Amino acid sequence: MQPISLAEVDTPSSDRAESVWARWCAVCSRKPNSPQSAVGCVELLVTVLAIALAVLLIIAAASVAYGAPLWHIWSKEFWLDELYTYFMVLGYPGKTLIEALSQGGDYNPPALYMALKGWSSFFGVSESAFRAFSSACVFIGLVSVYYMLGSRFSRLVCFVTTVGFWATTGGQLIVHSFEARFYGPWFAGVAVLCLLLVRPAHSRVGRGLRYVLIALVSVWICSVHYFGVISLGLIGASHVLLDFRTKDRWRDVAALLPGVLALAVFIPLYQSQRSLFADAPATWIADPTFAASVQFLRNEMLLWFVGVPLAFLAVQLIVRIKRPPPPAIDFLRTFAAPLGLVVFPLVLVTLSWLVQPVMMARYCMPYLICWVPMVALILSRSVIPVRLLVFAAFLWIGQKYCLGYLVLEGKRADSVAHHYLEDAQPSNETPIYASTRLAAYPLWHYGKLPRDSVGILFLPQGGDERLMLVEVKNHLALEGLGLDQPHLTTPQLLQAKESFYFLVQGNELAKISRFLPGYDVERLADPIEGDFMALYRFTRPTSPSP
């Protein structure tokens, strides 16, 4: 027998490492397999776990830096808008969901509340359960983004871009991953729709199933938020105009029509909600100005329009990739659906001037998908070590945004309002008012106070000499009030109360004190860290003031 030399048995560790690195690079450089095959299903599971691990790593790092457990980001108290969701899902006695919405329980279509009712039947009714639904929706959107990019890019590029999309988009996706509102579910619908339009099926059964899914997703998008139809229209128009060589594009657009029909069904509901405003402003958002419009477009679009081309040029100059980039027309055709969302902020500015003010960053969250293919294109022009460095940078940026979100939430007036009750322990028989709705609702809900004893006392602004008072019971019971419009009251009516508590910023105390001359004012609780409010008790003097 021929003896085997030691050199044939032992491979140097450096060679083994190079072999492992080469195999890993080869795997990461291939496009993702379609989940339609058995191998693709296994890869889908691995992809889901990898994205979840990256997201949880960011959340864990932020939670440790904040000094809170990992689950705190899901279990923290609801803020005002989330309480509206909570009340709608619990339901109002004697009112159907549509009746409650038409009377001002909230001001959007009913899909979110219907979905949360079903979700809560399995996972219960709590802050964690409601926010877990939003997290699940955003996660579905992220996986959809990954596979949408997989039509043109490698696994590593898709993975790094997807995680970076969640971590770096100005904190928008991070915030709405943990809020029990419409924006996470809306984003999920838009992402799934873009995936379906970017990656067509090839078999007859696959095409039929794809059309059914497009129709269902379009209904979801238009039923979860009124602005969903805008995103649907932009995606459909771009798909037709840019992907002009695809024969099935008109069938794809026809499959979007159920979403428009679903919105048409809710037109009577929308009209009922609008009628509640009468002559009052239809929104709390400030009226548009030229400066505000420019600032909004700068915040939502300028960074992307400047940063993406500069990043592309930087990669070209530094890495010096010799192969030419893909033809622009092919790139536009492939990602026609998401690229149509690029004008979404311009549509919101136009609506703000012509219909009502809507220039809010959270309304733009689904629009951010349009930049994902371009970021992936830039990463695809780099080498693998650069992509890994970019991934590490994305994790660091995501941790900063997530930490900033936790810090900001910990300082909100509605997050800390009820803690004043723990310090002061006011009497349940004495009414307690807050100067903002943001503080009043959580004050009532988490303070476990009688509904009749909590109210909102709006202080006069500018030259207005009126005090306005509205009791929380009128907001929550929907007793014909509908819109959150306060009742007007006079100083004389307020003086009829022997005593009351008032949660207000210290620098605004003088605004109410001048209406109540001679009242004894006692501060019961100092401002909580990060907040500017304090709890005061006003007591009527034993003898009237001269």
Coordinates of C-alpha atoms in Angstrom, one line a residue:
M1 CA 0.0 0.0 0.0
Q2 CA 1.3 3.4 -1.0
P3 CA 1.8 5.6 2.1
I4 CA -0.1 8.8 2.3
S5 CA 2.0 11.9 2.9
L6 CA 1.2 14.4 5.6
A7 CA 0.9 17.1 3.0
E8 CA -2.0 15.3 1.3
V9 CA -3.9 15.0 4.6
D10 CA -3.4 18.4 6.2
T11 CA -4.6 21.4 4.3
P12 CA -3.2 24.6 5.7
S13 CA -5.8 26.6 7.7
S14 CA -5.3 29.6 5.5
D15 CA -6.3 27.5 2.4
R16 CA -9.4 26.1 4.2
A17 CA -10.4 29.6 5.2
E18 CA -10.0 30.8 1.7
S19 CA -12.1 27.9 0.5
V20 CA -14.9 28.6 2.9
W21 CA -14.8 32.3 2.0
A22 CA -14.9 31.5 -1.7
R23 CA -17.8 29.1 -1.3
W24 CA -19.7 31.7 0.9
C25 CA -19.0 34.4 -1.7
A26 CA -20.3 32.2 -4.4
V27 CA -23.5 31.5 -2.6
C28 CA -24.1 35.1 -1.7
S29 CA -23.4 36.2 -5.3
R30 CA -26.3 34.1 -6.7
K31 CA -29.9 35.4 -7.0
P32 CA -32.4 34.2 -4.5
N33 CA -34.4 31.1 -5.5
S34 CA -38.1 31.5 -6.0
P35 CA -40.2 30.2 -3.0
Q36 CA -42.2 28.1 -5.5
S37 CA -39.7 25.2 -5.2
A38 CA -38.7 23.1 -2.2
V39 CA -35.2 24.6 -2.2
G40 CA -36.8 28.0 -2.5
C41 CA -39.0 27.4 0.6
V42 CA -36.0 26.5 2.6
E43 CA -34.2 29.6 1.4
L44 CA -37.3 31.6 2.3
L45 CA -37.1 30.3 5.9
V46 CA -33.3 31.1 6.1
T47 CA -34.0 34.6 4.6
V48 CA -36.8 35.3 7.2
L49 CA -34.5 34.2 10.0
A50 CA -31.6 36.3 8.8
I51 CA -33.6 39.5 8.4
A52 CA -35.3 38.9 11.8
L53 CA -31.9 38.4 13.4
A54 CA -30.5 41.6 12.0
V55 CA -33.6 43.6 13.1
L56 CA -33.6 42.1 16.6
L57 CA -29.9 42.8 16.9
I58 CA -30.6 46.5 16.2
I59 CA -33.5 46.6 18.7
A60 CA -31.4 44.7 21.4
A61 CA -28.5 47.1 21.0
A62 CA -30.8 50.1 21.3
S63 CA -32.7 48.6 24.3
V64 CA -29.4 48.0 26.1
A65 CA -28.3 51.5 25.5
Y66 CA -31.6 52.9 26.7
G67 CA -31.6 50.6 29.8
A68 CA -34.8 48.8 29.0
P69 CA -35.6 45.1 28.3
L70 CA -36.0 44.0 24.7
W71 CA -39.8 43.8 24.8
H72 CA -40.2 47.4 26.1
I73 CA -40.5 48.8 22.6
W74 CA -43.6 46.7 22.1
S75 CA -45.1 47.0 25.6
K76 CA -44.8 50.8 26.3
E77 CA -47.9 52.8 26.8
F78 CA -50.2 53.8 23.9
W79 CA -50.0 57.3 22.8
L80 CA -53.1 59.3 21.7
D81 CA -53.6 58.0 18.2
E82 CA -52.9 54.4 19.3
L83 CA -55.6 54.8 21.9
Y84 CA -58.1 55.6 19.1
T85 CA -57.1 52.3 17.5
Y86 CA -57.5 50.5 20.8
F87 CA -61.0 52.0 21.5
M88 CA -62.1 51.2 17.9
V89 CA -61.1 47.5 18.2
L90 CA -62.7 47.2 21.6
G91 CA -65.9 48.7 20.2
Y92 CA -68.4 51.1 21.5
P93 CA -71.5 49.8 23.2
G94 CA -74.5 49.7 20.9
K95 CA -72.5 50.8 17.8
T96 CA -71.2 48.8 14.9
L97 CA -67.7 49.5 13.6
I98 CA -69.0 51.5 10.7
E99 CA -71.3 53.5 12.9
A100 CA -68.5 54.4 15.3
L101 CA -66.3 55.5 12.4
S102 CA -69.0 57.5 10.8
Q103 CA -69.5 59.4 14.1
G104 CA -65.9 60.3 14.5
G105 CA -64.3 57.3 16.4
D106 CA -61.5 57.6 13.9
Y107 CA -61.1 59.0 10.4
N108 CA -60.0 56.2 8.1
P109 CA -61.4 53.1 6.5
P110 CA -62.1 50.0 8.7
A111 CA -59.6 47.4 7.4
L112 CA -57.1 48.0 10.2
Y113 CA -59.7 47.6 13.0
M114 CA -61.2 44.5 11.3
A115 CA -57.8 42.9 11.0
L116 CA -56.9 43.7 14.6
K117 CA -60.2 42.3 15.9
G118 CA -59.2 39.0 14.3
W119 CA -55.6 39.3 15.5
S120 CA -56.6 40.1 19.1
S121 CA -58.9 37.0 19.2
F122 CA -55.6 34.9 19.1
F123 CA -53.1 37.2 20.8
G124 CA -55.3 39.2 23.2
V125 CA -55.9 42.9 23.5
S126 CA -52.8 44.7 24.8
E127 CA -50.1 47.1 23.7
S128 CA -47.7 44.3 22.8
A129 CA -50.3 42.4 20.8
F130 CA -51.4 45.4 18.8
R131 CA -47.8 46.5 18.1
A132 CA -46.8 43.0 17.2
F133 CA -49.4 43.2 14.4
S134 CA -47.6 46.3 13.0
S135 CA -44.2 44.6 13.4
A136 CA -45.5 41.6 11.5
C137 CA -46.8 43.7 8.7
V138 CA -43.5 45.6 8.3
F139 CA -41.6 42.4 8.4
I140 CA -43.8 41.0 5.6
G141 CA -43.0 44.1 3.7
L142 CA -39.3 43.7 4.2
V143 CA -39.3 40.1 3.0
S144 CA -41.3 41.3 0.0
V145 CA -38.7 43.9 -0.7
Y146 CA -35.9 41.3 -0.5
Y147 CA -37.6 39.1 -3.1
M148 CA -38.5 42.0 -5.3
L149 CA -34.8 43.0 -5.5
G150 CA -34.0 39.3 -6.1
S151 CA -35.3 39.6 -9.7
R152 CA -32.0 41.4 -10.6
F153 CA -29.6 41.3 -7.7
S154 CA -27.7 38.8 -5.6
R155 CA -28.6 37.5 -2.2
L156 CA -26.1 39.6 -0.3
V157 CA -27.1 42.8 -2.1
C158 CA -30.8 42.1 -1.4
F159 CA -30.1 41.3 2.2
V160 CA -28.0 44.3 2.9
T161 CA -30.3 46.7 1.1
T162 CA -33.4 45.3 2.9
V163 CA -31.9 45.6 6.3
G164 CA -30.5 49.0 5.5
F165 CA -33.9 50.1 4.2
W166 CA -35.5 49.3 7.6
A167 CA -32.6 50.8 9.6
T168 CA -31.8 54.1 7.8
T169 CA -34.9 55.6 6.2
G170 CA -35.0 58.5 8.7
G171 CA -36.4 56.2 11.4
Q172 CA -39.8 56.0 9.5
L173 CA -39.9 52.2 9.2
I174 CA -38.5 51.8 12.7
V175 CA -41.2 54.0 14.3
H176 CA -44.1 52.4 12.4
S177 CA -42.9 48.9 13.2
F178 CA -44.0 49.6 16.8
E179 CA -47.1 51.7 16.4
A180 CA -50.6 50.4 16.4
R181 CA -51.7 52.5 13.4
F182 CA -52.2 52.3 9.7
Y183 CA -48.7 52.9 8.3
G184 CA -47.1 49.5 8.9
P185 CA -50.0 47.6 7.3
W186 CA -50.1 50.1 4.5
F187 CA -46.4 49.7 3.8
A188 CA -46.8 45.9 3.8
G189 CA -49.5 46.1 1.2
V190 CA -47.5 48.4 -1.1
A191 CA -44.4 46.2 -0.8
V192 CA -46.3 43.0 -1.6
L193 CA -47.9 44.6 -4.5
C194 CA -44.6 45.8 -5.9
L195 CA -43.2 42.2 -5.5
L196 CA -46.1 40.8 -7.5
L197 CA -45.8 43.3 -10.3
V198 CA -42.0 43.0 -10.5
R199 CA -41.8 39.2 -10.5
P200 CA -44.5 37.8 -12.9
A201 CA -45.5 34.2 -12.9
H202 CA -44.9 31.9 -15.9
S203 CA -47.4 29.1 -15.5
R204 CA -51.1 29.5 -16.2
V205 CA -52.0 28.6 -12.6
G206 CA -49.3 30.9 -11.3
R207 CA -50.6 33.8 -13.4
G208 CA -54.2 33.2 -12.2
L209 CA -53.1 33.1 -8.5
R210 CA -51.0 36.2 -9.1
Y211 CA -54.0 38.2 -10.4
V212 CA -56.0 37.1 -7.4
L213 CA -53.3 38.2 -5.0
I214 CA -52.9 41.5 -6.8
A215 CA -56.6 42.1 -6.4
L216 CA -56.7 41.2 -2.7
V217 CA -53.6 43.4 -1.9
S218 CA -55.1 46.3 -3.8
V219 CA -58.3 46.0 -1.7
W220 CA -56.2 46.0 1.5
I221 CA -54.2 49.1 0.4
C222 CA -57.3 51.1 -0.3
S223 CA -59.2 49.9 2.8
V224 CA -56.5 50.5 5.4
H225 CA -55.9 54.2 4.6
Y226 CA -57.6 56.7 2.3
F227 CA -54.2 57.7 0.8
G228 CA -53.7 54.1 -0.2
V229 CA -55.5 54.8 -3.5
I230 CA -52.8 57.4 -4.3
S231 CA -50.0 54.8 -3.9
L232 CA -52.1 52.3 -5.9
G233 CA -52.6 54.8 -8.8
L234 CA -48.9 55.8 -9.0
I235 CA -47.8 52.1 -9.0
G236 CA -50.3 51.2 -11.7
A237 CA -49.5 54.2 -13.9
S238 CA -45.8 53.6 -13.7
H239 CA -46.2 49.9 -14.4
V240 CA -48.0 50.7 -17.6
L241 CA -45.8 53.6 -18.8
L242 CA -42.4 52.2 -18.0
D243 CA -42.9 48.5 -18.4
F244 CA -44.2 49.1 -21.9
R245 CA -42.9 45.8 -23.4
T246 CA -44.8 43.5 -21.1
K247 CA -48.0 42.4 -22.7
D248 CA -49.7 41.5 -19.4
R249 CA -49.4 44.9 -17.9
W250 CA -52.9 45.9 -18.8
R251 CA -54.2 42.7 -17.1
D252 CA -52.1 43.7 -14.0
V253 CA -53.8 47.1 -14.0
A254 CA -57.2 45.5 -14.3
A255 CA -56.4 43.4 -11.3
L256 CA -55.9 46.6 -9.3
L257 CA -59.5 47.8 -9.9
P258 CA -61.0 45.9 -7.0
G259 CA -59.0 48.3 -4.7
V260 CA -60.6 51.3 -6.3
L261 CA -64.0 49.6 -6.0
A262 CA -63.4 48.9 -2.3
L263 CA -62.6 52.6 -1.8
A264 CA -65.8 53.5 -3.6
V265 CA -67.7 51.4 -1.1
F266 CA -66.4 53.6 1.7
I267 CA -67.3 56.9 0.0
P268 CA -70.5 57.3 2.2
L269 CA -68.4 56.6 5.3
Y270 CA -65.9 59.2 4.2
Q271 CA -68.7 61.8 3.6
S272 CA -70.1 61.1 7.0
Q273 CA -66.7 61.7 8.6
R274 CA -66.1 64.9 6.6
S275 CA -69.5 66.2 7.6
L276 CA -68.6 66.1 11.3
F277 CA -66.1 68.9 10.7
A278 CA -68.8 71.3 9.4
D279 CA -67.0 74.7 9.4
A280 CA -64.1 73.5 11.6
P281 CA -60.7 72.7 10.1
A282 CA -60.6 69.2 8.7
T283 CA -57.2 68.5 10.2
W284 CA -54.8 69.6 12.9
I285 CA -52.0 70.0 10.3
A286 CA -51.0 73.6 9.6
D287 CA -52.1 75.3 6.4
P288 CA -49.5 75.0 3.6
T289 CA -47.1 77.8 2.9
F290 CA -44.4 78.0 0.3
A291 CA -41.7 77.7 2.9
A292 CA -43.4 74.7 4.5
S293 CA -43.8 73.0 1.1
V294 CA -40.2 73.5 0.2
Q295 CA -39.0 72.2 3.5
F296 CA -41.3 69.1 3.2
L297 CA -39.9 68.3 -0.3
R298 CA -36.4 68.9 0.9
N299 CA -36.8 66.6 3.9
E300 CA -38.5 63.8 1.9
M301 CA -36.8 64.0 -1.5
L302 CA -33.6 66.1 -1.6
L303 CA -31.4 63.7 0.3
W304 CA -32.4 60.9 -2.0
F305 CA -32.1 62.8 -5.2
V306 CA -28.7 64.1 -4.2
G307 CA -27.3 61.2 -2.1
V308 CA -28.1 58.3 -4.4
P309 CA -26.3 59.7 -7.5
L310 CA -23.4 60.8 -5.4
A311 CA -23.1 57.4 -3.8
F312 CA -23.2 55.7 -7.2
L313 CA -20.4 58.0 -8.5
A314 CA -18.3 57.4 -5.3
V315 CA -18.6 53.6 -5.7
Q316 CA -17.6 53.9 -9.4
L317 CA -14.6 56.0 -8.6
I318 CA -13.4 54.1 -5.6
V319 CA -14.0 50.5 -6.5
R320 CA -13.5 51.0 -10.2
I321 CA -15.9 48.3 -11.4
K322 CA -15.0 47.6 -15.0
R323 CA -18.3 45.9 -16.1
P324 CA -20.9 48.4 -17.4
P325 CA -24.0 49.1 -15.4
P326 CA -27.3 47.5 -16.6
P327 CA -29.0 49.4 -19.4
A328 CA -31.2 52.1 -17.9
I329 CA -34.3 51.0 -19.9
D330 CA -34.1 47.4 -18.5
F331 CA -33.7 48.7 -15.0
L332 CA -36.7 51.0 -15.4
R333 CA -38.8 48.2 -16.8
T334 CA -37.9 45.8 -14.1
F335 CA -38.7 48.1 -11.2
A336 CA -41.4 50.2 -12.9
A337 CA -43.9 49.6 -10.1
P338 CA -42.0 50.9 -7.1
L339 CA -40.3 53.7 -9.1
G340 CA -43.7 55.3 -9.8
L341 CA -43.9 56.2 -6.1
V342 CA -41.1 58.7 -6.5
V343 CA -43.6 61.6 -7.0
F344 CA -45.7 60.7 -3.9
P345 CA -44.4 63.7 -1.9
L346 CA -45.3 66.0 -4.8
V347 CA -48.8 64.6 -4.8
L348 CA -49.1 65.4 -1.0
V349 CA -48.0 68.9 -1.5
T350 CA -50.5 69.4 -4.3
L351 CA -53.3 68.0 -2.1
S352 CA -52.2 70.3 0.7
W353 CA -52.8 73.3 -1.5
L354 CA -56.0 72.1 -3.3
V355 CA -57.8 70.0 -0.7
Q356 CA -56.5 70.0 2.9
P357 CA -53.1 70.0 4.6
V358 CA -51.5 66.6 4.5
M359 CA -47.7 67.3 4.5
M360 CA -46.7 64.8 7.1
A361 CA -43.6 62.5 6.9
R362 CA -45.5 59.4 8.0
Y363 CA -47.9 59.7 5.0
C364 CA -44.7 59.3 2.8
M365 CA -43.6 56.0 4.3
P366 CA -44.6 53.7 1.5
Y367 CA -43.0 56.1 -1.0
L368 CA -39.6 55.2 0.3
I369 CA -39.8 51.8 -1.5
C370 CA -39.0 53.6 -4.8
W371 CA -35.4 54.2 -3.7
V372 CA -34.6 50.6 -2.7
P373 CA -33.8 49.4 -6.3
M374 CA -31.4 52.3 -6.8
V375 CA -29.6 51.6 -3.5
A376 CA -29.3 47.9 -4.5
L377 CA -27.9 49.0 -7.8
I378 CA -25.2 51.0 -6.1
L379 CA -24.3 48.0 -3.8
S380 CA -24.2 45.7 -6.7
R381 CA -21.4 47.8 -8.2
S382 CA -19.2 47.3 -5.2
V383 CA -17.2 44.3 -4.0
I384 CA -18.3 42.0 -1.2
P385 CA -16.0 43.4 1.6
V386 CA -17.5 46.9 0.8
R387 CA -21.0 45.5 1.1
L388 CA -20.2 44.0 4.5
L389 CA -18.8 47.3 5.7
V390 CA -22.0 49.0 4.5
F391 CA -24.1 46.4 6.3
A392 CA -22.2 47.2 9.5
A393 CA -22.8 50.9 9.0
F394 CA -26.5 50.2 8.5
L395 CA -26.6 48.3 11.8
W396 CA -25.0 51.2 13.6
I397 CA -27.3 53.8 12.0
G398 CA -30.3 51.6 12.8
Q399 CA -29.3 51.3 16.5
K400 CA -29.0 55.1 16.7
Y401 CA -32.4 55.7 15.1
C402 CA -34.0 53.0 17.3
L403 CA -32.4 54.5 20.5
G404 CA -33.6 57.9 19.5
Y405 CA -37.1 56.6 19.1
L406 CA -37.0 55.0 22.6
V407 CA -35.7 58.2 24.1
L408 CA -38.3 60.4 22.4
E409 CA -41.1 58.1 23.4
G410 CA -40.0 58.2 27.0
K411 CA -40.4 62.0 27.0
R412 CA -43.8 62.3 25.4
A413 CA -46.4 64.0 27.4
D414 CA -48.9 61.2 26.8
S415 CA -46.3 58.6 27.9
V416 CA -45.6 60.2 31.3
A417 CA -48.9 61.9 32.1
H418 CA -50.4 59.2 34.3
H419 CA -47.2 58.9 36.3
Y420 CA -48.1 62.3 37.9
L421 CA -51.0 60.5 39.5
E422 CA -48.6 58.0 41.2
D423 CA -46.8 60.9 42.8
A424 CA -49.7 63.2 43.7
Q425 CA -52.5 60.6 44.2
P426 CA -55.3 63.1 43.6
S427 CA -58.8 62.5 44.7
N428 CA -61.1 60.7 42.2
E429 CA -64.0 63.0 43.1
T430 CA -62.1 66.1 42.0
P431 CA -62.0 66.8 38.2
I432 CA -58.6 66.7 36.6
Y433 CA -57.8 68.5 33.4
A434 CA -54.8 68.5 31.0
S435 CA -53.9 71.3 28.6
T436 CA -53.5 68.9 25.7
R437 CA -55.4 65.9 24.3
L438 CA -52.0 64.0 24.1
A439 CA -51.9 64.1 27.9
A440 CA -55.6 63.8 28.8
Y441 CA -56.5 60.5 27.1
P442 CA -53.6 58.5 28.5
L443 CA -54.2 60.3 31.9
W444 CA -57.7 58.8 31.9
H445 CA -56.8 55.4 30.4
Y446 CA -53.7 54.5 32.4
G447 CA -54.6 56.5 35.5
K448 CA -57.8 54.4 35.8
L449 CA -59.8 57.6 36.6
P450 CA -63.6 57.9 36.3
R451 CA -64.4 59.1 32.8
D452 CA -66.5 62.0 34.0
S453 CA -63.6 63.4 36.1
V454 CA -61.1 63.9 33.2
G455 CA -61.2 66.7 30.7
I456 CA -59.1 68.9 28.4
L457 CA -58.8 72.5 29.2
F458 CA -57.5 74.4 26.1
L459 CA -55.8 77.6 27.1
P460 CA -56.3 80.8 25.2
Q461 CA -53.9 81.4 22.3
G462 CA -52.9 84.7 20.9
G463 CA -55.6 87.3 21.5
D464 CA -58.3 84.7 22.3
E465 CA -59.8 85.4 25.7
R466 CA -61.9 82.2 25.9
L467 CA -61.3 79.1 27.8
M468 CA -62.4 75.8 26.2
L469 CA -63.4 72.7 28.1
V470 CA -64.3 69.3 26.8
E471 CA -64.8 66.2 29.0
V472 CA -63.2 63.0 27.8
K473 CA -66.5 61.1 28.2
N474 CA -67.8 63.1 25.2
H475 CA -64.9 62.1 23.1
L476 CA -65.0 58.4 24.0
A477 CA -68.7 57.8 24.2
L478 CA -69.3 59.4 20.8
E479 CA -72.5 61.0 22.2
G480 CA -73.3 62.9 19.1
L481 CA -70.2 64.9 19.3
G482 CA -68.2 63.0 16.6
L483 CA -65.5 65.5 16.0
D484 CA -63.0 66.3 18.8
Q485 CA -64.4 69.9 19.1
P486 CA -64.3 71.3 22.6
H487 CA -67.2 73.0 24.4
L488 CA -66.6 76.6 25.1
T489 CA -66.9 77.7 28.7
T490 CA -66.5 80.9 30.6
P491 CA -64.4 81.7 33.7
Q492 CA -67.6 81.9 35.7
L493 CA -68.5 78.3 35.0
L494 CA -64.9 77.2 35.9
Q495 CA -65.1 79.2 39.1
A496 CA -68.2 77.2 40.1
K497 CA -65.9 74.2 40.7
E498 CA -64.7 74.1 44.3
S499 CA -61.4 72.6 43.2
F500 CA -59.8 70.8 40.3
Y501 CA -56.4 69.5 39.2
F502 CA -54.6 70.8 36.1
L503 CA -51.7 69.2 34.3
V504 CA -50.0 72.0 32.4
Q505 CA -46.6 73.4 31.5
G506 CA -45.3 75.8 34.1
N507 CA -44.9 78.7 31.7
E508 CA -48.6 78.5 30.8
L509 CA -49.8 78.6 34.3
A510 CA -50.4 82.3 34.2
K511 CA -52.8 81.9 31.3
I512 CA -55.4 80.2 33.5
S513 CA -54.5 81.9 36.8
R514 CA -55.7 85.3 35.5
F515 CA -59.1 83.8 35.0
L516 CA -59.2 82.6 38.6
P517 CA -58.1 85.5 40.8
G518 CA -57.6 84.5 44.4
Y519 CA -57.6 80.8 43.8
D520 CA -55.0 78.9 45.9
V521 CA -52.6 77.1 43.5
E522 CA -50.5 74.2 44.8
R523 CA -48.0 72.2 42.8
L524 CA -48.5 68.5 43.6
A525 CA -46.0 66.9 41.3
D526 CA -42.8 68.3 39.8
P527 CA -42.1 67.8 36.1
I528 CA -41.0 64.2 35.3
E529 CA -37.6 63.9 33.7
G530 CA -37.9 64.8 30.0
D531 CA -41.3 66.4 30.4
F532 CA -42.2 70.1 30.9
M533 CA -45.6 69.6 32.6
A534 CA -46.4 69.7 36.3
L535 CA -49.6 68.9 38.2
Y536 CA -51.3 71.7 40.1
R537 CA -54.4 71.9 42.4
F538 CA -56.6 74.9 42.1
T539 CA -58.8 75.5 45.2
R540 CA -61.5 78.2 45.4
P541 CA -60.9 80.7 48.2
T542 CA -63.3 80.6 51.2
S543 CA -64.3 84.2 50.6
P544 CA -64.7 85.7 47.1
S545 CA -62.0 87.9 45.9
P546 CA -62.7 91.6 45.6

